[in-house]
Short mmCIF file of C-alpha atoms in Angstrom, two decimals:
data_model
loop_
_atom_site.label_atom_id
_atom_site.label_comp_id
_atom_site.label_asym_id
_atom_site.label_seq_id
_atom_site.Cartn_x
_atom_site.Cartn_y
_atom_site.Cartn_z
CA MET A 1 14.03 -186.34 254.28
CA SER A 2 17.51 -186.79 254.36
CA ASP A 3 19.91 -184.68 253.24
CA ARG A 4 21.08 -187.50 250.98
CA PRO A 5 22.01 -186.77 247.55
CA LEU A 6 19.88 -187.86 245.09
CA SER A 7 20.64 -191.36 242.80
CA SER A 8 19.60 -190.26 238.91
CA GLY A 9 20.29 -186.41 237.80
CA SER A 10 23.55 -184.41 237.86
CA ARG A 11 22.55 -182.45 241.01
CA PRO A 12 22.45 -184.27 243.35
CA ALA A 13 20.25 -183.82 246.95
CA THR A 14 20.15 -186.63 249.07
CA PRO A 15 22.05 -189.73 249.64
CA PRO A 16 25.60 -190.29 248.36
CA ALA A 17 24.84 -192.78 245.72
CA ILE A 18 26.03 -193.26 242.94
CA THR A 19 24.15 -195.02 239.76
CA SER A 20 24.87 -196.95 236.22
CA GLU A 21 21.18 -197.11 235.36
CA GLY A 22 19.87 -197.71 231.91
CA ASN A 23 18.74 -200.22 228.99
CA ARG A 24 20.26 -201.85 226.35
CA ARG A 25 19.17 -203.32 222.87
CA ARG A 26 21.08 -206.75 222.45
CA ASN A 27 21.64 -208.36 219.07
CA VAL A 28 18.43 -211.19 218.94
CA GLY A 29 15.87 -207.57 220.60
CA LEU A 30 17.14 -208.34 224.12
CA TRP A 31 16.86 -204.88 226.29
CA LEU A 32 19.66 -204.25 228.69
CA THR A 33 18.81 -201.34 231.29
CA LEU A 34 21.11 -199.31 233.59
CA SER A 35 20.34 -196.83 235.59
CA ILE A 36 23.87 -194.25 235.74
CA LEU A 37 24.86 -191.23 237.82
CA LEU A 38 27.64 -189.85 239.03
CA LEU A 39 29.09 -188.76 242.23
CA PRO A 40 31.86 -186.46 242.60
CA LEU A 41 33.89 -187.75 245.68
CA LEU A 42 36.56 -185.26 244.55
CA SER A 43 39.50 -184.73 247.93
CA PRO A 44 39.87 -180.28 247.61
CA HIS A 45 43.01 -181.51 248.76
CA ARG A 46 43.98 -183.35 246.05
CA HIS A 47 44.53 -182.16 242.93
CA LEU A 48 45.93 -184.05 240.26
CA ALA A 49 48.68 -182.57 237.11
CA ALA A 50 46.56 -182.85 233.33
CA GLN A 51 47.81 -186.29 231.80
CA THR A 52 48.65 -186.56 228.37
CA ASP A 53 49.93 -190.17 228.75
CA PRO A 54 46.99 -192.74 228.87
CA PRO A 55 45.71 -193.48 232.63
CA ALA A 56 46.53 -197.28 233.99
CA PHE A 57 43.16 -199.04 235.71
CA THR A 58 44.78 -201.78 238.05
CA SER A 59 42.53 -204.70 238.35
CA ALA A 60 41.76 -204.69 241.95
CA TRP A 61 38.65 -207.58 242.48
CA VAL A 62 36.51 -209.89 240.46
CA SER A 63 33.09 -211.41 242.02
CA THR A 64 33.07 -215.41 243.33
CA GLU A 65 29.67 -214.87 240.98
CA ALA A 66 29.40 -214.70 237.20
CA ALA A 67 25.70 -213.51 237.24
CA VAL A 68 23.82 -212.26 233.55
CA THR A 69 25.18 -208.48 234.68
CA ARG A 70 22.63 -206.05 233.71
CA SER A 71 23.38 -203.21 236.03
CA ILE A 72 25.26 -202.07 238.93
CA ALA A 73 25.54 -199.15 241.69
CA TRP A 74 28.01 -198.00 243.99
CA GLY A 75 26.54 -196.70 247.24
CA ASP A 76 27.08 -196.86 250.99
CA TYR A 77 23.95 -198.72 252.36
CA ASP A 78 25.43 -199.37 255.46
CA ASN A 79 26.89 -195.84 256.58
CA ASP A 80 30.58 -197.02 257.29
CA GLY A 81 32.48 -194.51 254.19
CA ASP A 82 32.94 -196.49 251.70
CA LEU A 83 30.95 -197.38 248.77
CA ASP A 84 29.39 -200.71 248.53
CA LEU A 85 28.18 -202.51 245.56
CA VAL A 86 25.03 -204.02 243.86
CA VAL A 87 24.65 -206.18 240.78
CA GLY A 88 21.62 -206.34 238.72
CA ASN A 89 21.48 -209.85 237.21
CA ASN A 90 19.29 -211.32 235.14
CA GLY A 91 18.14 -213.44 238.86
CA PRO A 92 19.20 -212.61 242.70
CA ASN A 93 20.53 -209.79 242.52
CA HIS A 94 23.33 -209.03 244.60
CA LEU A 95 25.10 -206.85 246.95
CA TYR A 96 28.92 -206.85 247.77
CA ARG A 97 30.44 -204.71 251.06
CA ASN A 98 33.10 -202.57 251.28
CA ASP A 99 35.18 -202.89 254.58
CA HIS A 100 37.96 -200.24 254.60
CA GLY A 101 39.08 -200.80 250.82
CA VAL A 102 38.45 -204.33 250.52
CA LEU A 103 35.37 -205.44 248.81
CA THR A 104 33.93 -209.46 249.46
CA THR A 105 34.14 -211.44 246.36
CA VAL A 106 30.55 -213.33 247.62
CA ALA A 107 27.86 -211.24 247.81
CA VAL A 108 26.29 -210.45 251.68
CA TRP A 109 22.46 -210.30 250.04
CA THR A 110 21.27 -211.72 247.48
CA SER A 111 17.44 -211.05 246.48
CA GLU A 112 14.82 -213.41 247.04
CA GLU A 113 13.10 -212.40 243.95
CA ALA A 114 14.82 -213.82 241.20
CA ASP A 115 13.42 -210.88 238.36
CA THR A 116 14.35 -210.64 234.59
CA THR A 117 16.22 -206.93 236.29
CA ARG A 118 17.52 -204.21 234.04
CA SER A 119 18.13 -201.27 236.38
CA VAL A 120 19.31 -200.74 239.61
CA ALA A 121 19.19 -197.46 241.51
CA TRP A 122 19.52 -196.78 245.32
CA GLY A 123 17.62 -193.72 246.59
CA ASP A 124 16.39 -193.35 250.44
CA TYR A 125 12.75 -193.48 249.87
CA ASP A 126 11.73 -193.25 253.19
CA GLY A 127 13.84 -190.16 254.42
CA ASP A 128 15.73 -192.65 257.00
CA GLY A 129 19.48 -191.82 256.31
CA ASP A 130 19.87 -195.01 254.90
CA LEU A 131 20.20 -196.05 250.78
CA ASP A 132 17.98 -197.57 250.06
CA LEU A 133 17.42 -200.16 245.74
CA VAL A 134 15.18 -199.74 243.32
CA VAL A 135 15.01 -202.39 240.72
CA GLY A 136 13.73 -203.08 237.68
CA ASN A 137 12.74 -205.40 236.37
CA GLU A 138 11.98 -207.21 232.22
CA GLY A 139 8.03 -208.47 231.64
CA GLN A 140 7.30 -208.58 235.49
CA PRO A 141 6.81 -206.19 238.87
CA ASN A 142 9.82 -203.29 239.45
CA ARG A 143 10.46 -203.95 243.51
CA LEU A 144 12.03 -201.86 246.03
CA TYR A 145 13.70 -203.17 248.93
CA ARG A 146 13.73 -201.34 252.09
CA ASN A 147 17.29 -200.80 254.55
CA ASP A 148 17.10 -200.35 257.42
CA GLY A 149 20.25 -199.38 259.55
CA GLY A 150 22.69 -201.32 256.85
CA VAL A 151 20.20 -204.21 256.35
CA LEU A 152 18.56 -204.69 252.96
CA THR A 153 15.45 -206.24 253.26
CA THR A 154 15.98 -209.52 250.76
CA SER A 155 12.52 -209.63 249.80
CA ALA A 156 10.40 -206.35 247.86
CA VAL A 157 9.06 -204.20 249.88
CA TRP A 158 7.18 -202.85 247.20
CA SER A 159 6.23 -203.78 243.62
CA SER A 160 4.76 -202.22 240.93
CA GLU A 161 1.22 -203.29 240.28
CA GLU A 162 2.74 -202.34 236.18
CA ALA A 163 4.29 -205.34 235.07
CA ASP A 164 6.27 -203.64 231.65
CA THR A 165 9.59 -204.14 230.10
CA THR A 166 11.27 -202.12 232.14
CA ARG A 167 14.34 -200.78 231.45
CA SER A 168 15.45 -198.38 233.49
CA VAL A 169 15.05 -196.44 236.64
CA ALA A 170 15.57 -193.17 237.96
CA TRP A 171 14.46 -191.46 241.28
CA GLY A 172 13.89 -187.24 241.76
CA ASP A 173 11.75 -185.15 243.30
CA TYR A 174 10.24 -183.48 240.85
CA ASP A 175 7.31 -182.31 242.79
CA GLY A 176 9.44 -181.08 245.33
CA ASP A 177 7.96 -182.12 248.27
CA GLY A 178 10.96 -183.38 250.07
CA ASP A 179 11.06 -186.47 249.06
CA LEU A 180 11.91 -189.29 246.05
CA ASP A 181 9.54 -189.97 243.49
CA LEU A 182 10.06 -192.48 240.66
CA ALA A 183 10.17 -192.54 237.35
CA VAL A 184 10.07 -195.26 234.48
CA GLY A 185 11.30 -195.93 231.06
CA ASN A 186 10.03 -199.27 228.46
CA GLY A 187 10.16 -201.02 226.09
CA GLY A 188 6.60 -200.35 223.55
CA GLN A 189 4.92 -198.88 226.89
CA PRO A 190 4.40 -195.19 228.23
CA ILE A 191 7.33 -193.49 230.46
CA GLN A 192 5.62 -193.50 233.53
CA LEU A 193 5.91 -191.55 236.52
CA TYR A 194 5.20 -192.82 240.36
CA ARG A 195 4.78 -190.22 243.01
CA ASN A 196 6.49 -191.01 246.58
CA ASP A 197 4.06 -189.01 249.34
CA GLY A 198 5.82 -188.94 252.57
CA GLY A 199 7.41 -192.09 252.31
CA THR A 200 4.34 -194.39 249.86
CA LEU A 201 4.76 -194.91 246.57
CA THR A 202 1.83 -195.23 244.31
CA THR A 203 1.58 -198.34 243.18
CA GLY A 204 -0.41 -197.41 240.26
CA ALA A 205 1.64 -194.34 237.90
CA VAL A 206 0.28 -191.06 237.94
CA TRP A 207 1.84 -189.81 234.95
CA SER A 208 3.05 -191.46 231.62
CA SER A 209 3.93 -190.26 228.81
CA ALA A 210 1.91 -189.39 225.29
CA ASP A 211 4.65 -191.74 223.10
CA VAL A 212 4.78 -195.75 223.06
CA ASP A 213 8.32 -195.90 221.66
CA PRO A 214 10.44 -198.43 223.54
CA VAL A 215 13.13 -196.40 225.71
CA ALA A 216 16.81 -197.21 226.17
CA VAL A 217 17.36 -195.13 229.51
CA VAL A 218 15.34 -192.04 231.89
CA LEU A 219 17.29 -189.44 233.44
CA TRP A 220 16.20 -186.69 236.03
CA GLY A 221 18.20 -182.87 235.59
CA ASP A 222 16.60 -179.54 236.11
CA TYR A 223 18.39 -178.25 232.55
CA ASP A 224 16.69 -175.50 232.81
CA ASN A 225 17.52 -174.06 235.70
CA ASP A 226 14.07 -173.54 237.22
CA GLY A 227 13.99 -175.28 239.78
CA ASP A 228 12.12 -178.40 239.33
CA LEU A 229 13.82 -181.43 237.16
CA ASP A 230 12.98 -182.33 233.79
CA LEU A 231 12.96 -185.72 231.91
CA ALA A 232 15.44 -186.89 229.12
CA VAL A 233 14.86 -190.11 227.22
CA GLY A 234 17.13 -192.28 225.93
CA ARG A 235 15.72 -193.75 222.91
CA ASN A 236 16.86 -195.97 219.78
CA GLY A 237 15.86 -193.63 217.55
CA VAL A 238 16.03 -189.75 218.32
CA ASN A 239 16.40 -188.91 221.85
CA GLU A 240 13.80 -186.87 223.65
CA LEU A 241 13.57 -184.18 226.58
CA HIS A 242 9.97 -183.92 228.57
CA ARG A 243 9.77 -180.56 231.06
CA ASN A 244 8.82 -179.90 234.45
CA ASP A 245 6.40 -176.52 234.88
CA GLY A 246 6.10 -176.73 238.90
CA GLY A 247 5.55 -180.04 239.52
CA VAL A 248 3.69 -180.17 235.98
CA LEU A 249 5.38 -182.84 233.30
CA THR A 250 4.57 -181.99 229.54
CA ALA A 251 3.13 -185.36 228.18
CA SER A 252 4.27 -184.70 224.67
CA ALA A 253 8.37 -184.02 224.54
CA VAL A 254 9.20 -180.75 224.59
CA TRP A 255 13.20 -180.98 222.20
CA SER A 256 14.16 -183.85 220.21
CA SER A 257 17.59 -184.67 218.79
CA ASP A 258 18.68 -184.29 215.28
CA GLU A 259 20.59 -187.42 214.45
CA SER A 260 18.52 -190.38 215.12
CA ASP A 261 20.87 -192.86 216.85
CA PRO A 262 20.80 -196.57 218.21
CA THR A 263 20.85 -195.36 221.58
CA THR A 264 21.70 -197.36 224.99
CA ASP A 265 22.36 -194.52 227.72
CA ALA A 266 22.93 -191.30 228.32
CA GLY A 267 24.32 -188.84 230.98
CA TRP A 268 22.95 -185.29 232.14
CA GLY A 269 26.64 -183.33 233.30
CA ASP A 270 27.87 -179.58 232.85
CA TYR A 271 30.74 -179.98 230.87
CA ASP A 272 32.13 -176.68 230.04
CA GLY A 273 31.91 -175.49 233.47
CA ASP A 274 29.14 -172.77 232.12
CA GLY A 275 26.45 -173.96 235.11
CA ASP A 276 23.83 -175.34 233.15
CA LEU A 277 23.62 -179.46 232.49
CA ASP A 278 24.83 -180.21 228.58
CA LEU A 279 23.67 -184.48 227.65
CA VAL A 280 25.68 -186.96 226.39
CA ALA A 281 24.24 -189.70 224.22
CA GLY A 282 25.49 -193.52 224.10
CA ASN A 283 25.54 -195.16 220.76
CA GLY A 284 25.49 -198.54 220.06
CA LEU A 285 27.65 -198.84 216.56
CA ALA A 286 27.27 -195.26 216.18
CA PRO A 287 29.30 -192.18 216.99
CA HIS A 288 28.61 -191.32 220.82
CA ARG A 289 27.02 -187.84 221.04
CA LEU A 290 27.74 -184.70 223.30
CA TYR A 291 24.17 -182.08 222.98
CA ARG A 292 25.20 -178.53 224.38
CA ASN A 293 23.61 -176.23 226.63
CA ASP A 294 23.21 -173.02 226.51
CA GLY A 295 21.16 -171.24 228.97
CA GLY A 296 18.51 -173.76 228.66
CA MET A 297 18.71 -174.12 225.14
CA LEU A 298 20.11 -177.97 223.61
CA THR A 299 21.55 -177.26 220.76
CA THR A 300 19.73 -179.67 218.29
CA GLY A 301 22.69 -181.30 216.69
CA ALA A 302 25.70 -182.67 218.21
CA VAL A 303 28.27 -180.51 219.07
CA TRP A 304 31.09 -183.02 220.12
CA SER A 305 31.04 -186.98 218.88
CA SER A 306 33.12 -189.69 219.48
CA VAL A 307 35.95 -191.74 216.43
CA GLU A 308 35.17 -194.97 218.25
CA GLN A 309 31.24 -196.70 217.41
CA ASP A 310 31.83 -199.32 219.80
CA LEU A 311 28.56 -201.11 220.68
CA ILE A 312 28.11 -199.52 224.48
CA TRP A 313 25.32 -200.31 226.70
CA SER A 314 26.46 -197.29 229.40
CA VAL A 315 27.73 -193.77 230.00
CA ALA A 316 28.89 -192.30 232.92
CA TRP A 317 30.83 -188.15 233.69
CA GLY A 318 33.79 -188.50 236.35
CA ASP A 319 36.63 -186.39 236.85
CA TYR A 320 39.02 -188.95 237.55
CA ASP A 321 41.83 -186.68 236.70
CA ALA A 322 40.84 -183.81 239.06
CA ASP A 323 41.11 -181.01 236.39
CA GLY A 324 38.13 -179.24 237.92
CA ASP A 325 35.98 -180.84 234.78
CA LEU A 326 33.61 -184.49 233.96
CA ASP A 327 35.73 -186.70 231.77
CA LEU A 328 33.50 -189.49 230.04
CA LEU A 329 33.69 -193.24 230.89
CA THR A 330 32.11 -195.70 228.53
CA GLY A 331 30.99 -199.44 229.15
CA GLY A 332 31.10 -202.14 226.14
CA GLY A 333 30.14 -205.12 225.52
CA SER A 334 28.60 -207.77 222.52
CA HIS A 335 30.02 -211.44 222.50
CA GLY A 336 33.17 -211.07 220.88
CA GLY A 337 34.24 -208.70 223.60
CA VAL A 338 34.65 -204.77 223.78
CA PRO A 339 36.65 -202.65 226.04
CA ASN A 340 35.60 -199.71 228.75
CA ARG A 341 37.14 -196.14 226.98
CA ILE A 342 37.75 -193.31 228.95
CA TYR A 343 38.00 -189.67 227.08
CA ARG A 344 39.36 -186.45 229.26
CA ASN A 345 37.72 -183.27 229.33
CA ASP A 346 40.21 -180.37 229.22
CA GLY A 347 38.73 -177.46 229.49
CA GLY A 348 35.68 -178.47 228.36
CA VAL A 349 36.85 -179.95 225.18
CA LEU A 350 36.47 -183.82 225.07
CA THR A 351 39.01 -186.04 223.52
CA ALA A 352 37.24 -187.80 220.14
CA GLU A 353 39.67 -190.67 220.76
CA ALA A 354 39.54 -192.45 224.18
CA ILE A 355 42.82 -192.40 226.04
CA TRP A 356 42.06 -195.02 227.92
CA THR A 357 40.82 -198.22 226.91
CA SER A 358 40.30 -201.24 229.44
CA ALA A 359 42.88 -204.26 228.92
CA GLU A 360 39.88 -206.68 229.56
CA VAL A 361 37.11 -206.97 226.33
CA ASP A 362 34.03 -208.05 228.93
CA TYR A 363 30.98 -208.37 228.44
CA THR A 364 29.99 -204.45 229.97
CA ILE A 365 26.41 -203.74 231.01
CA GLY A 366 27.01 -201.41 233.39
CA VAL A 367 30.20 -198.47 234.40
CA ALA A 368 29.71 -195.91 237.47
CA TRP A 369 32.42 -194.31 239.13
CA GLY A 370 32.75 -193.86 243.14
CA ASP A 371 35.54 -192.74 246.04
CA TYR A 372 35.10 -196.76 247.28
CA ASP A 373 38.23 -196.20 249.11
CA ASN A 374 38.29 -192.84 250.13
CA ASP A 375 40.99 -191.32 248.99
CA GLY A 376 40.30 -188.60 247.53
CA ASP A 377 39.73 -190.39 242.79
CA LEU A 378 37.92 -191.92 241.71
CA ASP A 379 37.20 -195.28 240.54
CA ILE A 380 35.58 -197.51 238.30
CA ALA A 381 32.69 -200.65 238.73
CA VAL A 382 32.00 -202.23 236.27
CA GLY A 383 29.17 -204.62 235.88
CA ASN A 384 29.37 -207.86 233.08
CA LEU A 385 27.52 -210.18 231.64
CA ASN A 386 27.64 -214.12 232.61
CA GLN A 387 31.30 -213.13 233.88
CA PRO A 388 32.32 -211.31 236.78
CA ASN A 389 32.08 -207.89 237.53
CA ARG A 390 35.25 -205.34 238.36
CA LEU A 391 36.72 -202.41 240.39
CA TYR A 392 39.67 -200.72 238.74
CA ARG A 393 41.30 -198.93 241.13
CA ASN A 394 42.62 -194.60 240.81
CA ASP A 395 45.88 -194.24 242.61
CA GLY A 396 45.53 -190.74 242.11
CA VAL A 397 47.65 -190.97 238.85
CA VAL A 398 46.31 -194.46 236.66
CA LEU A 399 43.73 -196.97 237.08
CA ASP A 400 44.41 -200.70 235.38
CA GLY A 401 43.29 -203.73 235.61
CA PRO A 402 40.23 -204.68 238.70
CA VAL A 403 40.64 -204.51 242.08
CA TRP A 404 37.57 -206.35 243.38
CA THR A 405 35.62 -208.44 241.08
CA SER A 406 31.56 -209.65 242.85
CA ALA A 407 31.08 -213.68 243.30
CA GLU A 408 27.49 -213.57 241.89
CA GLU A 409 27.79 -213.84 238.27
CA GLU A 410 24.85 -213.56 237.13
CA PRO A 411 22.33 -211.29 233.98
CA SER A 412 22.63 -207.73 235.99
CA SER A 413 21.43 -205.36 233.79
CA GLY A 414 21.29 -202.64 236.66
CA LEU A 415 23.89 -200.28 239.29
CA ALA A 416 24.02 -198.11 241.17
CA TRP A 417 25.93 -196.90 244.53
CA GLY A 418 24.86 -195.72 247.16
CA ASP A 419 24.99 -195.37 251.19
CA TYR A 420 22.80 -197.64 251.82
CA ASP A 421 23.44 -198.37 255.37
CA GLY A 422 24.58 -194.53 256.23
CA ASP A 423 27.88 -194.97 257.45
CA GLY A 424 29.52 -192.55 255.07
CA ASP A 425 30.58 -195.62 251.94
CA LEU A 426 28.70 -196.17 249.21
CA ASP A 427 27.18 -199.20 248.56
CA LEU A 428 27.11 -201.31 245.63
CA VAL A 429 22.77 -202.32 244.71
CA VAL A 430 22.65 -204.67 240.97
CA GLY A 431 19.76 -204.89 239.46
CA ASN A 432 19.23 -208.22 237.97
CA ASP A 433 17.83 -210.31 234.83
CA GLY A 434 15.65 -213.24 236.11
CA GLN A 435 16.87 -213.31 239.71
CA PRO A 436 17.01 -211.33 242.60
CA ASN A 437 18.36 -208.66 243.25
CA ARG A 438 21.57 -207.95 244.95
CA LEU A 439 23.41 -205.58 247.29
CA TYR A 440 27.28 -205.39 248.63
CA ARG A 441 27.74 -203.65 251.35
CA ASN A 442 31.33 -201.46 251.49
CA ASP A 443 33.25 -201.04 254.47
CA ASP A 444 35.77 -198.66 255.15
CA GLY A 445 36.69 -199.28 251.14
CA VAL A 446 35.98 -202.73 250.89
CA LEU A 447 33.51 -204.09 248.94
CA THR A 448 32.02 -207.36 250.55
CA THR A 449 32.60 -209.70 247.18
CA GLY A 450 29.14 -211.95 247.95
CA ALA A 451 25.79 -210.07 248.54
CA VAL A 452 24.59 -208.87 251.65
CA TRP A 453 21.04 -208.05 250.51
CA SER A 454 18.78 -210.20 247.90
CA SER A 455 15.40 -208.94 247.08
CA ASP A 456 12.85 -212.05 247.39
CA GLU A 457 12.08 -211.18 243.96
CA ALA A 458 13.87 -212.62 241.23
CA ASP A 459 12.22 -209.99 238.86
CA ALA A 460 12.83 -208.73 235.14
CA THR A 461 14.48 -205.79 236.55
CA ARG A 462 15.58 -202.97 233.86
CA SER A 463 16.60 -200.52 236.27
CA VAL A 464 17.28 -199.32 239.91
CA ALA A 465 17.23 -196.04 241.76
CA TRP A 466 18.03 -195.11 245.32
CA GLY A 467 15.63 -192.80 247.27
CA ASP A 468 14.47 -191.18 250.57
CA TYR A 469 10.81 -191.83 249.04
CA ASP A 470 9.98 -191.73 252.42
CA GLY A 471 11.85 -188.74 254.46
CA ASP A 472 13.06 -191.01 257.06
CA GLY A 473 17.18 -190.43 256.35
CA ASP A 474 17.98 -193.36 254.24
CA LEU A 475 17.96 -194.72 250.74
CA ASP A 476 15.09 -196.95 249.63
CA LEU A 477 15.59 -198.78 246.53
CA ALA A 478 12.92 -198.23 243.48
CA VAL A 479 13.02 -201.25 241.25
CA GLY A 480 12.13 -200.90 237.04
CA ASN A 481 10.93 -204.67 235.42
CA ASP A 482 10.08 -205.30 232.21
CA GLY A 483 6.88 -206.85 231.31
CA GLN A 484 5.94 -206.74 235.71
CA PRO A 485 5.56 -204.17 238.13
CA ASN A 486 8.18 -202.06 239.53
CA ARG A 487 9.28 -202.18 243.01
CA LEU A 488 9.94 -200.30 245.76
CA TYR A 489 12.05 -201.92 249.06
CA ARG A 490 12.36 -199.69 251.93
CA ASN A 491 15.05 -199.57 253.90
CA ASP A 492 14.40 -198.94 257.49
CA GLY A 493 17.37 -198.07 259.41
CA GLY A 494 20.08 -199.33 257.16
CA VAL A 495 18.55 -202.60 256.26
CA LEU A 496 16.11 -202.82 253.22
CA THR A 497 13.13 -205.03 253.22
CA THR A 498 13.39 -208.15 251.28
CA GLY A 499 10.16 -207.83 250.09
CA ALA A 500 8.17 -205.05 248.11
CA VAL A 501 6.89 -202.83 250.27
CA TRP A 502 5.12 -200.80 246.66
CA SER A 503 3.91 -202.53 243.82
CA SER A 504 3.16 -200.37 240.60
CA ASP A 505 0.00 -201.44 238.82
CA GLU A 506 1.10 -201.60 236.10
CA ALA A 507 3.10 -204.03 235.11
CA ASP A 508 4.80 -202.99 231.25
CA ALA A 509 8.30 -202.87 229.45
CA THR A 510 9.76 -200.35 232.05
CA ARG A 511 13.35 -198.94 230.68
CA SER A 512 14.59 -196.48 233.52
CA VAL A 513 13.18 -195.67 237.12
CA ALA A 514 13.58 -191.87 238.42
CA TRP A 515 13.00 -190.61 241.68
CA GLY A 516 12.49 -186.40 241.78
CA ASP A 517 10.08 -184.12 243.66
CA TYR A 518 7.62 -183.61 240.82
CA ASP A 519 4.34 -182.06 242.84
CA GLY A 520 7.14 -179.49 244.56
#
């Protein structure tokens, strides 16, 4: 098993992967999906003064491609020490390599599959030391692209038997056996779990939830500090939690929120620094909510609500100002355009109003924090719908406009950071809707604008998640699809298989996937 962090959950334990994974509903009833993961890459030698003025983010990159992006994720797929960017689209997914802080504007990888991707997530599923890419699709199998030494397979090496309406995928070792398992959240079908046995994912689900309400996002987190990963679920309605007791997930929820909001994404994070994971829910056209965890007991009523009621599709925790507490980033989007926002955390108190708003008002589907230039502060990757994706650089105090934009302009639905090639920087995988999922390599802080890897499958991906499923030390990729089997792509020494090496039996409406060692 690799010693790199998980690509989902807030307590990573496998390769450096930051995922943005989640699930979204458009005004025509289409659920979009993102997989989100935070990687707090903070320099021990750098501490920013508390800020009272709004931060300014600099636009540093724009992709050449303008796809229908649904999800984005940072990950160091080539192990060169910088974060690369993967974009999940409605069509082929793309990967932009980061070379010493410069992202390629044209994708260096494009998936062969042109699925309807809703979520992407990095994870070293085979334990070979590099990040593999999982893609969640809508109406198509979810897929996994293996990374073999910094080379992603363009065709999926695993596809799920199920072809559900996947909205979210998440890697997590739910059974504690040392390899990453995959959770998949669907729309109108049960949440499903695929077990990883020594680098081999089951093609059929080994666990399904009792309820079949549409899922926006699934995310692993040990909320009760008992040593195993529990599963939180964000819905268009009441949010829920399934507890894990020694590798056995409860079929029914053990916690439900009082509020019944149109949740589009959620994220675990210890916002108050008391040692347990709190839960934030990002909503569409409703206040965003925070539920505090007191010693393993989540409040059923929100302890914080935002003033803004934007239509947002993604949330991500990250300490952008290096003051020791987690700040909150939201990514918004509508056909009229919605800015992205930051809510600052000062000693466990979140500002009710956003203290930073992006100048751009794109249709953002996914956001992810990651230190792509290795300067000790967190930068922001943004995945947009049918517009170039963007990167905002944090220069120690502020971020302004994008410093990187992908060449591909595809219907991305999920993204995740992960060091798939084991070079020490985070690469980016993107799950797309009806187009191949793509991987952008990071070379010393420079992200390729063109994808360096594309999946063979072009499923309706809703969520992607990195995880070392085969314990070979590199991150493999799980993909959750909508109406198609979920899939797994194996990473062999930094080279992802372009074709899936595993597909689930079920073809459900998967919304989210997550790795976890559920059976110990």
